[in-house]
Tab-separated table of C-alpha atoms and ligand atoms in Angstrom:
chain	number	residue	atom	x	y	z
A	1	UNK	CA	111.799	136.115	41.531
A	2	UNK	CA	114.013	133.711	44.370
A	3	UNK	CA	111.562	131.669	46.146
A	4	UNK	CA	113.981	130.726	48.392
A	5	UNK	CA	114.599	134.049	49.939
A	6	UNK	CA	110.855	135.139	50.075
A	7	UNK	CA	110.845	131.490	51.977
A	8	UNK	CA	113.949	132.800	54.215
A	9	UNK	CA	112.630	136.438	54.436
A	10	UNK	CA	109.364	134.558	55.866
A	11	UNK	CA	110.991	132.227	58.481
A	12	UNK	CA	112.593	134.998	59.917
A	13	UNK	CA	109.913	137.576	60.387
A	14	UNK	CA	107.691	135.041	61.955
A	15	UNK	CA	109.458	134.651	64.703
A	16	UNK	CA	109.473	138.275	65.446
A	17	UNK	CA	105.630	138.704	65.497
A	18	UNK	CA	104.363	139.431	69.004
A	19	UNK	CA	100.781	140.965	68.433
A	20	UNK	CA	98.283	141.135	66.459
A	21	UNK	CA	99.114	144.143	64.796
A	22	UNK	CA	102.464	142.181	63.880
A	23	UNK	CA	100.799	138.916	62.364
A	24	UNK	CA	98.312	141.417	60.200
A	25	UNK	CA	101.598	142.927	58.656
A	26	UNK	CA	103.095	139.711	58.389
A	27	UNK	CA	100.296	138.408	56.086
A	28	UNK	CA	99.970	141.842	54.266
A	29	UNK	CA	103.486	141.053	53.323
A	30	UNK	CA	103.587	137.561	52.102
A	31	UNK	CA	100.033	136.497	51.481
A	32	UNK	CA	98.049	140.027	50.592
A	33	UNK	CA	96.604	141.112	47.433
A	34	UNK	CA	99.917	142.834	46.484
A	35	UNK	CA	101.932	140.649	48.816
A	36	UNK	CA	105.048	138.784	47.548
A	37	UNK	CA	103.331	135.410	46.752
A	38	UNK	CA	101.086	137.602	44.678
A	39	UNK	CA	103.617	139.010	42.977
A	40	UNK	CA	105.142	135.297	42.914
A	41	UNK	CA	102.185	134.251	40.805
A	42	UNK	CA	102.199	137.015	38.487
A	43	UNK	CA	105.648	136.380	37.644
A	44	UNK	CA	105.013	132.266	37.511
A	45	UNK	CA	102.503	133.625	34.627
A	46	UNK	CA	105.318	134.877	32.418
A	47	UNK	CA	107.354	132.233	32.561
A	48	UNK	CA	107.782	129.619	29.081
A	49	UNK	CA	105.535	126.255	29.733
A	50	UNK	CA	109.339	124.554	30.825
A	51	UNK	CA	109.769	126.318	33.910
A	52	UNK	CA	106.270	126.641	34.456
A	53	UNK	CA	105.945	122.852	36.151
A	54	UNK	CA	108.763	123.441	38.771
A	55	UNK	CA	108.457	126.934	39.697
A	56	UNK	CA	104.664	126.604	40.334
A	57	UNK	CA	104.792	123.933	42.386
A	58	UNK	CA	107.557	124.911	44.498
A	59	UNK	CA	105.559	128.264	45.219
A	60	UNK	CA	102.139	125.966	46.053
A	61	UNK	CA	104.105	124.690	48.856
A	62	UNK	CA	105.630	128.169	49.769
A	63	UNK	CA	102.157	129.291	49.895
A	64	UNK	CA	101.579	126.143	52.217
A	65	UNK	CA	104.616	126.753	54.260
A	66	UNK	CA	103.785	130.507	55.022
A	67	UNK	CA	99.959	130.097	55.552
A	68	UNK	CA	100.638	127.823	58.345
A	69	UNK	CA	103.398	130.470	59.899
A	70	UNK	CA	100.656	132.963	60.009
A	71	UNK	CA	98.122	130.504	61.371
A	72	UNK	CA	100.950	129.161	63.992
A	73	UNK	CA	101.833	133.144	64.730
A	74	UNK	CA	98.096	133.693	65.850
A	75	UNK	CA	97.946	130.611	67.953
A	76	UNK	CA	100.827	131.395	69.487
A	77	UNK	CA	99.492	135.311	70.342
A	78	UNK	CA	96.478	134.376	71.740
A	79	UNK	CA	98.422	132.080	74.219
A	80	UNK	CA	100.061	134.728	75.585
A	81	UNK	CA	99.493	134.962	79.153
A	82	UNK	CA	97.107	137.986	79.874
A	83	UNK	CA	96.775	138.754	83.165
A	84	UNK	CA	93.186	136.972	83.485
A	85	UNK	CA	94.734	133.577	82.458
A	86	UNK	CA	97.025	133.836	85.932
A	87	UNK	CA	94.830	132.306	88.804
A	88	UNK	CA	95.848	132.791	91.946
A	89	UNK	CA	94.943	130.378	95.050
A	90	UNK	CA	94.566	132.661	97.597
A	91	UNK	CA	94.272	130.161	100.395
A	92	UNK	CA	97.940	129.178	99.490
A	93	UNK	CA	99.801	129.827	102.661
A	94	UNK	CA	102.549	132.964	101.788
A	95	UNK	CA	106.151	131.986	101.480
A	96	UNK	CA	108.215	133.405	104.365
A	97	UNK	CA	111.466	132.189	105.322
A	98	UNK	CA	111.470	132.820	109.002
A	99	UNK	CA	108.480	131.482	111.198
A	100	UNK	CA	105.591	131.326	109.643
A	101	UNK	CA	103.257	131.708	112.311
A	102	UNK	CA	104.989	135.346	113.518
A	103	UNK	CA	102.581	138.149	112.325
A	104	UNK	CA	104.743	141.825	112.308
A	105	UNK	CA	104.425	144.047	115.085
A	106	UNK	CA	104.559	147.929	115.018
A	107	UNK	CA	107.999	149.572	115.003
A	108	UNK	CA	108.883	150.068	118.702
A	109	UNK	CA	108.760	154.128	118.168
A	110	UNK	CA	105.260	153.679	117.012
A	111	UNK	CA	104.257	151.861	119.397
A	112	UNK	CA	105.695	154.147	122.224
A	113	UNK	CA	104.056	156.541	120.704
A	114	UNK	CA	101.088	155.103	120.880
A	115	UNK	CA	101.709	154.580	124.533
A	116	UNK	CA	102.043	157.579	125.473
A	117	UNK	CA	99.232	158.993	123.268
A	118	UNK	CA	96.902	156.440	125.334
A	119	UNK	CA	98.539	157.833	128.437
A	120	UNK	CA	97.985	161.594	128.036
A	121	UNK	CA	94.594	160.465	126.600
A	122	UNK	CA	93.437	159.011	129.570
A	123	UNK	CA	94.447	162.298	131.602
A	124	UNK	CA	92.153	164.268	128.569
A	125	UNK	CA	94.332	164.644	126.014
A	126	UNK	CA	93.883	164.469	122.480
A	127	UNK	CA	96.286	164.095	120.110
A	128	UNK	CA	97.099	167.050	117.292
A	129	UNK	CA	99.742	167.236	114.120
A	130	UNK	CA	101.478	169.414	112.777
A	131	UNK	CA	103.610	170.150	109.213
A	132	UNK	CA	107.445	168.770	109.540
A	133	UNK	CA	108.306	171.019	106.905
A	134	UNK	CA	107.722	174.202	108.801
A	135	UNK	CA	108.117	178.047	108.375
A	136	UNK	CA	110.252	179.900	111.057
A	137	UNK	CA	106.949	181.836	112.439
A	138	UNK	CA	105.728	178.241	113.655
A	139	UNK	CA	109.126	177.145	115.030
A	140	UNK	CA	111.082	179.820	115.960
A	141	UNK	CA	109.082	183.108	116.056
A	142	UNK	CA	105.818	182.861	117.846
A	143	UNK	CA	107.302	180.923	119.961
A	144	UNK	CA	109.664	183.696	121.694
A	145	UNK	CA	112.655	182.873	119.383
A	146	UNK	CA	113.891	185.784	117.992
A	147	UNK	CA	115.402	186.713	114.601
A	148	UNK	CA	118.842	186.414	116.130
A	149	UNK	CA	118.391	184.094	118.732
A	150	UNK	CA	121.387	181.066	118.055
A	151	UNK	CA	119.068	178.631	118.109
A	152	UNK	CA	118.157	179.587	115.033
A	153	UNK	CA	121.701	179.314	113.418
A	154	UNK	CA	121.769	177.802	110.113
A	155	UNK	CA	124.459	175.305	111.357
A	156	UNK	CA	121.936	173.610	114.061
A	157	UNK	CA	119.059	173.770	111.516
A	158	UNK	CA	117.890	172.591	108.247
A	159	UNK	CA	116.652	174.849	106.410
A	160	UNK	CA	115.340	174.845	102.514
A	161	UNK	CA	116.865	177.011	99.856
A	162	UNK	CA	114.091	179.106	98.257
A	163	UNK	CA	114.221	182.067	95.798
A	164	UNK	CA	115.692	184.979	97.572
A	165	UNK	CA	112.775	186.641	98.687
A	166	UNK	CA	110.666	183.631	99.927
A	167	UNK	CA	110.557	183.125	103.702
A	168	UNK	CA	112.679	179.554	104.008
A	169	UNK	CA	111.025	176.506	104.791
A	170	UNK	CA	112.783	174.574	107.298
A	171	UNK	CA	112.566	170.852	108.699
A	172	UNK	CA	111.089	171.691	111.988
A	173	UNK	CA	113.521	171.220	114.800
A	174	UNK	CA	110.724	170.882	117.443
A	175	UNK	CA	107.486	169.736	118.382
A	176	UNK	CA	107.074	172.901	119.668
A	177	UNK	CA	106.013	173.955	116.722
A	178	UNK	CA	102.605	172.100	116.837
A	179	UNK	CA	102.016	174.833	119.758
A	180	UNK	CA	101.520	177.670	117.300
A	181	UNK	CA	99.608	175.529	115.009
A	182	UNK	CA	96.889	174.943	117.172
A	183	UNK	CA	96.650	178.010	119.363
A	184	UNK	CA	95.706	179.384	115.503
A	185	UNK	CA	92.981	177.101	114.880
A	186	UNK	CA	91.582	176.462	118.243
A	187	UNK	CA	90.034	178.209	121.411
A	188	UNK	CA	91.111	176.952	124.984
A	189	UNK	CA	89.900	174.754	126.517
A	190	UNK	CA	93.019	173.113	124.816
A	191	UNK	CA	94.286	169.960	126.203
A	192	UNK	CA	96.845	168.112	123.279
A	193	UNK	CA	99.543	166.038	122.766
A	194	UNK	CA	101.858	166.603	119.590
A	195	UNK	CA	104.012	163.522	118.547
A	196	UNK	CA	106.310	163.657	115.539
A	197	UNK	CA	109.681	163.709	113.971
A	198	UNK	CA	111.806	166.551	114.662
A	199	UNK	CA	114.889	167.411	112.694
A	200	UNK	CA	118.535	168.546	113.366
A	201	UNK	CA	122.395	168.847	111.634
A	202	UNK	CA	123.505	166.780	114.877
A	203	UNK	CA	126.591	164.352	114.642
A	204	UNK	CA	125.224	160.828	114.739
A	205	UNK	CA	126.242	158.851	117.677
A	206	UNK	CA	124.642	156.747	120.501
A	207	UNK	CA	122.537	159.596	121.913
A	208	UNK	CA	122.472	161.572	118.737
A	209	UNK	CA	120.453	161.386	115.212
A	210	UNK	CA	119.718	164.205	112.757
A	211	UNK	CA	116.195	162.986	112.935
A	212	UNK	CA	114.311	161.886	115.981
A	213	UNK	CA	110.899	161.957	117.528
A	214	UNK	CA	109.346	164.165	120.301
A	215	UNK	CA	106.072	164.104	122.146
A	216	UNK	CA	104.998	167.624	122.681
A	217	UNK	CA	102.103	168.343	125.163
A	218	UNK	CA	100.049	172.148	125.676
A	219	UNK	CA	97.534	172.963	128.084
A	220	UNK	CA	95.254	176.271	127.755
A	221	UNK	CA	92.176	177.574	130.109
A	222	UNK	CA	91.751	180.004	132.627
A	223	UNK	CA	93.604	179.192	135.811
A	224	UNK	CA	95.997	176.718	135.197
A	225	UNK	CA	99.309	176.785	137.233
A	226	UNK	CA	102.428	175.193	137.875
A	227	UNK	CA	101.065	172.753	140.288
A	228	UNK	CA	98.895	171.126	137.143
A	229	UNK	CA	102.253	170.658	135.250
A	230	UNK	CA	104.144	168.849	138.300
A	231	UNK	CA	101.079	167.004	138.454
A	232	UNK	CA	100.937	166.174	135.081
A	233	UNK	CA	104.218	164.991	134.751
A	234	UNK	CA	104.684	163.214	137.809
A	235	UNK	CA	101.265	161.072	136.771
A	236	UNK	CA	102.869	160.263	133.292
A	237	UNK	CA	106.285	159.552	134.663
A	238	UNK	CA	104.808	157.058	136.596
A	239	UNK	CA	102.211	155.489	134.063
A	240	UNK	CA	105.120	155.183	131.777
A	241	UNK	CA	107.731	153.752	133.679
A	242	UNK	CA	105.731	152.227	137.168
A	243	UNK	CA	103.840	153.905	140.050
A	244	UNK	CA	107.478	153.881	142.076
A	245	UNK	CA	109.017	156.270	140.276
A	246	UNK	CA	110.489	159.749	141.844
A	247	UNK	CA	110.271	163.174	139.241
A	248	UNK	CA	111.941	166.199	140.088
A	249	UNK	CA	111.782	169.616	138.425
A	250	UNK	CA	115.453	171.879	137.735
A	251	UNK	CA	115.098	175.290	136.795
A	252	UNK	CA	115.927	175.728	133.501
A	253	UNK	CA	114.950	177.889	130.814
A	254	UNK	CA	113.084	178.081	127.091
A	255	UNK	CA	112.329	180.926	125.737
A	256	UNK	CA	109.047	180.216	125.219
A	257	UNK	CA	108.019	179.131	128.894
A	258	UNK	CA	108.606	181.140	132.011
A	259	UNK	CA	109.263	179.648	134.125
A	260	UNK	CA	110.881	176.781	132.505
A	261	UNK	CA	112.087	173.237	134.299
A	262	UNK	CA	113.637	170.329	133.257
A	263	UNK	CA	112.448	167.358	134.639
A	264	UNK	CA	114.130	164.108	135.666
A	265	UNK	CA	113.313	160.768	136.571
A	266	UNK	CA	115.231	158.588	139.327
A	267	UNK	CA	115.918	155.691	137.230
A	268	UNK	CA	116.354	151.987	138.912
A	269	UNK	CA	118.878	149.756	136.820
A	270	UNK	CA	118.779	146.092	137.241
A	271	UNK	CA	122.013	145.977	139.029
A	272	UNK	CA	120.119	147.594	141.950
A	273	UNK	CA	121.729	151.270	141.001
A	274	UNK	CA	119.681	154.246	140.383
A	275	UNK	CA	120.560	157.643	138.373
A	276	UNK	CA	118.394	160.795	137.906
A	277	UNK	CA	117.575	160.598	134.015
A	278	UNK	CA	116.567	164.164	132.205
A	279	UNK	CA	112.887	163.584	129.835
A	280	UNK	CA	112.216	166.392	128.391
A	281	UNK	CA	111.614	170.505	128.866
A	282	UNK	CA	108.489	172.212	130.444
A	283	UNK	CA	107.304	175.377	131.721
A	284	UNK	CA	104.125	177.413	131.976
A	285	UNK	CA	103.468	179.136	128.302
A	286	UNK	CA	105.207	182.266	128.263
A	287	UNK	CA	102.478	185.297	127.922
A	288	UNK	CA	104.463	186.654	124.652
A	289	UNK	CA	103.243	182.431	123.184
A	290	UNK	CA	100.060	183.829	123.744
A	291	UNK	CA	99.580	187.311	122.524
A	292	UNK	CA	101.705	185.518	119.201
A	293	UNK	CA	98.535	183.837	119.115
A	294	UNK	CA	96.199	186.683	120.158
A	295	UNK	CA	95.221	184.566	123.052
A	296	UNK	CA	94.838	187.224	126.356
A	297	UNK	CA	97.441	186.025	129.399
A	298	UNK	CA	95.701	187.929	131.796
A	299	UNK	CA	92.712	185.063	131.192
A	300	UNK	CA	94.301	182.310	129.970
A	301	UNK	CA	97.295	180.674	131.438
A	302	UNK	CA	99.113	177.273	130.663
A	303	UNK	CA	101.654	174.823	130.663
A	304	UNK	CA	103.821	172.874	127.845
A	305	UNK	CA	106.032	170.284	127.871
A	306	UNK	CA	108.222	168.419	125.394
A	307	UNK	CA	110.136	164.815	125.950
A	308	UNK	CA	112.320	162.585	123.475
A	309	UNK	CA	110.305	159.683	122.505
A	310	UNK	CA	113.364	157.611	122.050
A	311	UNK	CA	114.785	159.079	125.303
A	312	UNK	CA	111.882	157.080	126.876
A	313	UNK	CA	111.622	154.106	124.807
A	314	UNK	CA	115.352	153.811	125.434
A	315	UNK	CA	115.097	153.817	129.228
A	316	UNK	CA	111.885	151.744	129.292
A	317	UNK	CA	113.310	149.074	127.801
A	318	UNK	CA	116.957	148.993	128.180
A	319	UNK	CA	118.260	150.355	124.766
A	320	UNK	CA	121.610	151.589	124.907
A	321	UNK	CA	122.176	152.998	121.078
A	322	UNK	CA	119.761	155.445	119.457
A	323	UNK	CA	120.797	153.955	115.974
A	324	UNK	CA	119.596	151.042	116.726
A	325	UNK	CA	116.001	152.264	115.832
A	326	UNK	CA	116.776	152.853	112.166
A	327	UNK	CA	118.523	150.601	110.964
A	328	UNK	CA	115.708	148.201	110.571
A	329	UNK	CA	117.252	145.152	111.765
A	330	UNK	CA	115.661	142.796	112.405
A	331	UNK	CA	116.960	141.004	114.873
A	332	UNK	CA	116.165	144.207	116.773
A	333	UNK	CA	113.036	144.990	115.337
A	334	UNK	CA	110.990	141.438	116.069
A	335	UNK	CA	112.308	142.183	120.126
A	336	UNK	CA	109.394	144.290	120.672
B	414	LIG	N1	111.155	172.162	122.357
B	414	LIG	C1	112.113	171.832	123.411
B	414	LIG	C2	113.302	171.115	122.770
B	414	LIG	O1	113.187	170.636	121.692
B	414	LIG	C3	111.493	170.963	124.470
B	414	LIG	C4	110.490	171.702	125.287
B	414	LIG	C5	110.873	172.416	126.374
B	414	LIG	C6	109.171	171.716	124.921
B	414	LIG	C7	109.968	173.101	127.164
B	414	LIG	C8	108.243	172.401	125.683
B	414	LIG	C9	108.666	173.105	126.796
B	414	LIG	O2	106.949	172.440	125.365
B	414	LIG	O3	107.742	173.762	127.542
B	414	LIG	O4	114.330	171.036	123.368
């Protein structure tokens, strides 16, 4: 029986104990009933009177040596910061390392939205949602689209592998889309505006992103004409960009309006030049929408409209790269 290496053996296992489950098998080990200063003792008891003298008082002070290991070891656990030992001073200012005093502000696309929400809200509006993974009943064909309509080529969409005989999902491509979803849900009087990301395989460049956000907008009662949608727009056009604004509608066409328009706004630049800027698509709600919907055309009538929310921020205030919105600098960012 080596004292020495039940003295080595115990050096190094203290140091590994972390918990209390480890310091218990520590002790079981060296100091138990059957542990090896037990067996230590049984063997000093063999041993002829010579050898008795030095051997038994070498393992008195083993037994020394490893009883204050364990003791140390349980200290040294309990001391281990828990997480109620951590106080934190909660009136400590945070650290931030640009200025202090300047709280965040909402991204600029949120807070155009939110513009334009308020707008259309103070001309009765409310404002709906809708999924941006979508089906193609929701984006394509209630809304006029047919099966083989291009727009619905899988090069200018993204669409979702599914088993084989699952209708695909798709990212939606358009607001649109939020059309359908409430027409399902909800009787006219309908009077909503639908902002959201929209998603398409486009080339990124200045004007282009393969994800960017429209503001849709749908009205439904009886008796609603084209001269509510010129009025409409013309009233948000100026709202959003100041009361001395021109609009002017081009024919154009969607399948799911008829007739459809594009609409502009005469745009002043600082250098004193002006250029007719295109928002968005409208039209009055094509009666084929409606029976999609099982809404009757020959009572109700409507108009829609959808615009590019960073179209408008961009113009508004004077952005001249569409990338610059997600790249989350800064330096861009804490302008608005
Ligand atoms: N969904 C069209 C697009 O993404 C925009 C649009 C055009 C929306 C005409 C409308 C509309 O509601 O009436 O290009």
């Amino acid at each position: 029986m080596n004292l020495d290496e039940i003295s080595a053996a115990a050096r190094a296992k203290v140091e590994a104990v972390k918990t209390a489950a480890q310091a218990e098998e520590f002790r079981i080990e060296f100091l138990g009933s059957k542990g090896l200063l037990k067996q230590a003792s049984d063997h000093l008891r063999t041993l002829e009177p010579v050898h008795k003298r030095e051997f038994g008082s070498k393992l008195n002070s083993l037994k020394k040596e490893i009883e204050e290991q364990y003791k140390a070891a349980t200290e040294r656990i309990k001391h281990v910061a828990t997480a109620a030992d951590v106080t934190i001073d909660i009136t400590e200012p945070g650290k931030i390392s640009v200025d202090p005093y300047t709280p965040g502000s909402l991204h600029i696309i949120n807070q155009t939205i939110d513009l334009l929400t308020e707008l259309f809200s103070r001309m009765g509006f409310s404002v709906a949602d809708g999924p941006e993974l979508e089906d193609e009943f929701h984006n394509f064909e209630a809304l006029n689209v047919p099966r083989h309509h291009p727009a619905r080529d899988p090069l200018d969409n993204f669409y979702l592998q599914r088993p084989a005989a699952a209708a695909p999902f798709m990212l939606r491509s358009q607001t649109s889309s939020v059309q359908i979803r409430v027409m399902e849900t909800r009787r006219p009087p309908i009077r909503i505006v639908a902002p959201g990301r929209v998603y398409r395989p486009d080339t990124v460049d200045a004007t282009h992103s393969w994800m960017f956000h429209q503001l849709e907008g749908l009205v439904i009662d009886r008796g609603i004409t084209m001269v509510d949608l010129k009025t409409c727009v013309d009233q948000f056009a100026k709202g959003f960009f100041g009361s001395d604004v021109q609009t002017r509608f081009r024919p154009s066409f969607f399948p799911f309006t008829e007739p459809s328009a594009e609409f502009d706004i005469l745009f002043h630049y600082a250098d004193g030049s002006s250029r007719w800027i295109e928002l968005g698509g409208c039209g009055m709600v094509d009666p084929n929408v409606l029976a999609a919907v099982n809404l009757d055309s020959d009572i109700y009538t409507g108009f829609a409209f959808g615009l590019g929310v960073e179209r408008v921020a961009m113009r508004r205030h004077g952005i001249e790269d569409i990338r610059a919105f997600y790249e989350n600098d800064l330096r861009f960012n804490a302008q608005f």
